[in-house]
Amino acid sequence: MAYCTLFLFTLLALASSQAFASDPSPLQDFCVADNSSKVFVNGVVCKDSADVKPEDFFFSGLDKAGDTTKNLVGSNVTLVNVQRLAGLNTLGISIARLDYAPNGGLNPPHTHPRATEVLTVIEGTLYVGFVTSFPNFKLFSKVLNKGDVFVFPEGLIHFQFNIGNVPAVAFAGLSSQNPGLITVANAVFGSNPPISDDVLSKAFQLDKKTVDWLQAQFSNNN
Ligand code: MN
């Protein structure tokens, strides 16, 4: 009986650790994504390994600065995930270049539902931070200079803000082939269709006029 209970607990522990795992481990050297496949699986199906070429593991262009003038926050993220680099499929990793306009370029509070992010500053000075979950909501923040590294744990809300008067550049590694992105303000005030005023005014303790104004700012999801 005791062994039986132990066995059940072991099974439960294994099941829960599976549920909390990141991208599944690969079962072969590589599984280059066939991004044109119409078969839907958890990830992307593999193309025939006989057709795999060096270019499947290659991406070019992260030397180029992203345009930070296209949005109101003054930042640009160039994400190289499995859609842009097929060789990342099943490997649990991706990379991004981040550009920030001088004097306040902001990568606004956001979360990656499937990835931890480790960020290193190449140029400039960033004020960065993340907030822990309920019940403490503790902010861990730091000013980063060239060469500094900071890690944003999986799922937590985080941001980067350029406090220097020159453009800032950072590179980030993310622990998923497809990290996902939820920008807090855009998801809450810019959803399509919009979340009801009653919900947002109560949740954020704002009058409905202010909610409508915020929804107008994010309605085109900039
Ligand atoms: Mn991020």
XYZ file of C-alpha atoms and ligand atoms in Angstrom:
223
model
C 0.000 0.000 0.000
C 2.767 2.449 0.968
C 4.637 1.587 -2.236
C 1.475 2.112 -4.244
C 0.981 5.593 -2.700
C 4.633 6.449 -3.312
C 4.266 5.329 -6.918
C 1.182 7.530 -7.381
C 2.956 10.545 -5.861
C 5.948 9.948 -8.129
C 3.645 9.836 -11.138
C 1.947 13.078 -10.032
C 5.327 14.785 -9.482
C 6.476 13.714 -12.945
C 3.238 14.905 -14.529
C 3.469 18.337 -12.880
C 7.139 18.782 -13.817
C 6.143 18.050 -17.438
C 3.451 20.709 -17.251
C 5.948 23.340 -16.053
C 8.687 22.462 -18.557
C 9.760 24.879 -21.298
C 9.966 23.875 -24.971
C 10.134 20.056 -25.268
C 13.577 18.504 -25.661
C 14.563 17.457 -29.199
C 14.618 13.727 -29.983
C 17.029 14.080 -32.944
C 19.982 16.303 -33.956
C 17.636 18.818 -35.538
C 14.092 19.215 -36.767
C 14.297 22.121 -39.195
C 10.862 23.729 -39.371
C 8.802 23.170 -42.486
C 7.072 26.550 -42.111
C 4.927 25.855 -45.171
C 3.397 22.670 -43.710
C -0.350 22.643 -43.103
C 0.036 20.020 -40.374
C -0.470 21.508 -36.915
C 1.547 20.075 -34.027
C 2.997 21.508 -30.809
C 5.809 23.348 -32.632
C 6.423 22.910 -36.351
C 6.852 19.633 -38.273
C 10.341 18.763 -39.535
C 11.330 19.075 -43.154
C 13.026 16.029 -44.695
C 16.569 16.018 -43.258
C 17.903 15.155 -46.741
C 16.699 18.600 -47.883
C 18.246 20.510 -44.967
C 20.831 23.109 -45.969
C 23.249 25.345 -44.018
C 20.896 28.282 -44.748
C 18.242 26.593 -42.569
C 20.440 27.375 -39.543
C 21.285 30.904 -40.668
C 19.820 34.402 -40.389
C 21.425 37.636 -41.523
C 20.606 41.212 -40.580
C 20.994 41.738 -36.834
C 23.750 44.274 -37.596
C 21.009 46.597 -38.830
C 19.387 49.004 -36.364
C 15.626 48.710 -36.005
C 13.531 51.814 -36.770
C 12.580 53.393 -33.426
C 10.480 56.165 -35.027
C 7.565 53.949 -36.115
C 5.752 53.853 -32.758
C 5.006 56.133 -29.808
C 7.304 54.318 -27.366
C 10.528 54.763 -29.362
C 11.817 51.215 -29.497
C 12.085 48.375 -31.996
C 12.486 44.639 -31.478
C 13.881 42.435 -34.246
C 12.989 38.920 -33.102
C 14.561 35.915 -34.767
C 12.240 33.086 -33.800
C 11.339 29.795 -35.532
C 9.290 31.633 -38.173
C 12.432 33.497 -39.318
C 15.059 30.830 -38.601
C 13.658 27.370 -39.314
C 16.592 25.584 -37.664
C 15.426 26.827 -34.242
C 12.508 24.380 -34.307
C 12.517 22.136 -31.171
C 15.738 23.735 -29.824
C 14.115 25.927 -27.161
C 15.961 29.119 -27.998
C 15.682 32.358 -29.982
C 17.434 35.728 -30.228
C 16.421 39.364 -30.548
C 18.019 42.712 -31.276
C 16.523 45.646 -29.384
C 16.941 49.295 -30.381
C 15.923 52.241 -28.190
C 15.647 55.894 -29.221
C 17.729 58.401 -27.196
C 16.144 60.107 -24.173
C 13.335 57.741 -23.283
C 13.049 54.979 -25.881
C 10.969 52.369 -24.056
C 10.319 48.671 -24.470
C 7.075 48.886 -22.490
C 6.002 46.465 -19.715
C 5.419 43.075 -21.320
C 5.793 39.359 -20.698
C 6.866 36.302 -22.676
C 4.529 33.441 -21.750
C 7.023 30.772 -22.816
C 10.528 32.164 -22.220
C 13.118 33.480 -19.824
C 15.048 36.363 -21.386
C 18.720 37.193 -20.824
C 19.664 40.641 -22.130
C 23.034 42.283 -22.698
C 23.630 45.950 -23.499
C 25.877 46.662 -26.484
C 25.484 50.455 -26.562
C 23.953 53.023 -24.243
C 22.370 52.997 -20.786
C 19.117 51.236 -19.890
C 16.967 51.290 -16.773
C 15.467 47.780 -16.691
C 13.339 45.747 -14.325
C 10.826 42.991 -13.698
C 8.036 42.518 -11.161
C 7.417 39.297 -9.242
C 3.995 37.673 -9.125
C 1.260 37.819 -6.431
C 1.309 38.505 -3.533
C 4.535 40.540 -3.341
C 4.712 42.258 -6.766
C 8.304 43.185 -5.914
C 10.223 45.243 -8.480
C 13.798 44.179 -9.232
C 15.443 46.941 -11.261
C 18.888 48.063 -12.305
C 20.664 50.590 -14.513
C 22.657 48.724 -17.166
C 25.624 50.014 -19.127
C 27.508 48.586 -22.092
C 28.497 44.980 -21.363
C 26.039 44.486 -18.502
C 23.687 41.496 -18.469
C 20.269 41.129 -16.801
C 17.839 38.207 -16.735
C 14.044 38.438 -16.832
C 12.527 35.209 -15.435
C 9.938 33.358 -17.525
C 6.449 34.831 -17.526
C 7.227 37.929 -15.415
C 6.374 41.471 -16.545
C 9.509 43.429 -17.491
C 10.665 46.560 -19.341
C 13.724 48.471 -20.593
C 14.009 52.273 -20.769
C 16.776 54.288 -22.438
C 17.906 56.880 -19.878
C 20.853 58.024 -21.994
C 21.001 60.731 -24.665
C 22.340 58.385 -27.347
C 20.632 55.420 -29.050
C 20.853 52.198 -27.019
C 21.252 48.688 -28.414
C 20.804 45.343 -26.666
C 20.699 41.695 -27.665
C 18.579 39.116 -25.903
C 18.470 35.332 -25.824
C 15.074 33.775 -25.116
C 14.488 30.206 -23.920
C 11.860 29.283 -26.507
C 11.758 28.934 -30.293
C 8.543 30.996 -30.015
C 8.638 33.081 -26.797
C 5.348 34.908 -27.365
C 4.733 38.528 -26.387
C 2.022 40.124 -24.267
C 2.434 43.898 -24.022
C 0.366 44.828 -20.978
C -1.157 48.111 -22.174
C -1.915 46.792 -25.664
C -3.487 43.567 -24.408
C -5.626 45.316 -21.788
C -6.605 48.563 -23.553
C -6.110 47.539 -27.180
C -7.850 44.163 -27.389
C -10.081 43.418 -30.365
C -12.954 43.577 -29.669
C -12.430 45.890 -26.667
C -12.884 44.686 -23.075
C -15.998 46.268 -21.526
C -15.615 49.712 -19.880
C -17.268 48.294 -16.760
C -14.520 45.713 -16.413
C -11.625 48.089 -17.072
C -12.927 50.990 -14.982
C -13.356 48.718 -11.970
C -10.103 46.802 -12.509
C -7.989 49.943 -12.867
C -10.122 52.209 -10.612
C -10.574 54.722 -13.436
C -13.627 56.625 -14.642
C -15.045 55.418 -17.965
C -13.901 58.567 -19.783
C -10.306 57.748 -18.909
C -10.841 54.117 -19.958
C -12.234 55.271 -23.330
C -9.275 57.617 -23.760
C -6.808 54.799 -23.012
C -8.658 52.445 -25.376
C -8.399 55.072 -28.120
C -4.605 55.285 -27.581
C -4.199 51.535 -28.027
C -7.011 50.759 -30.458
C -4.586 50.511 -33.393
C -2.175 48.657 -31.092
C 0.799 50.970 -31.444
Mn 11.174 40.896 -23.189
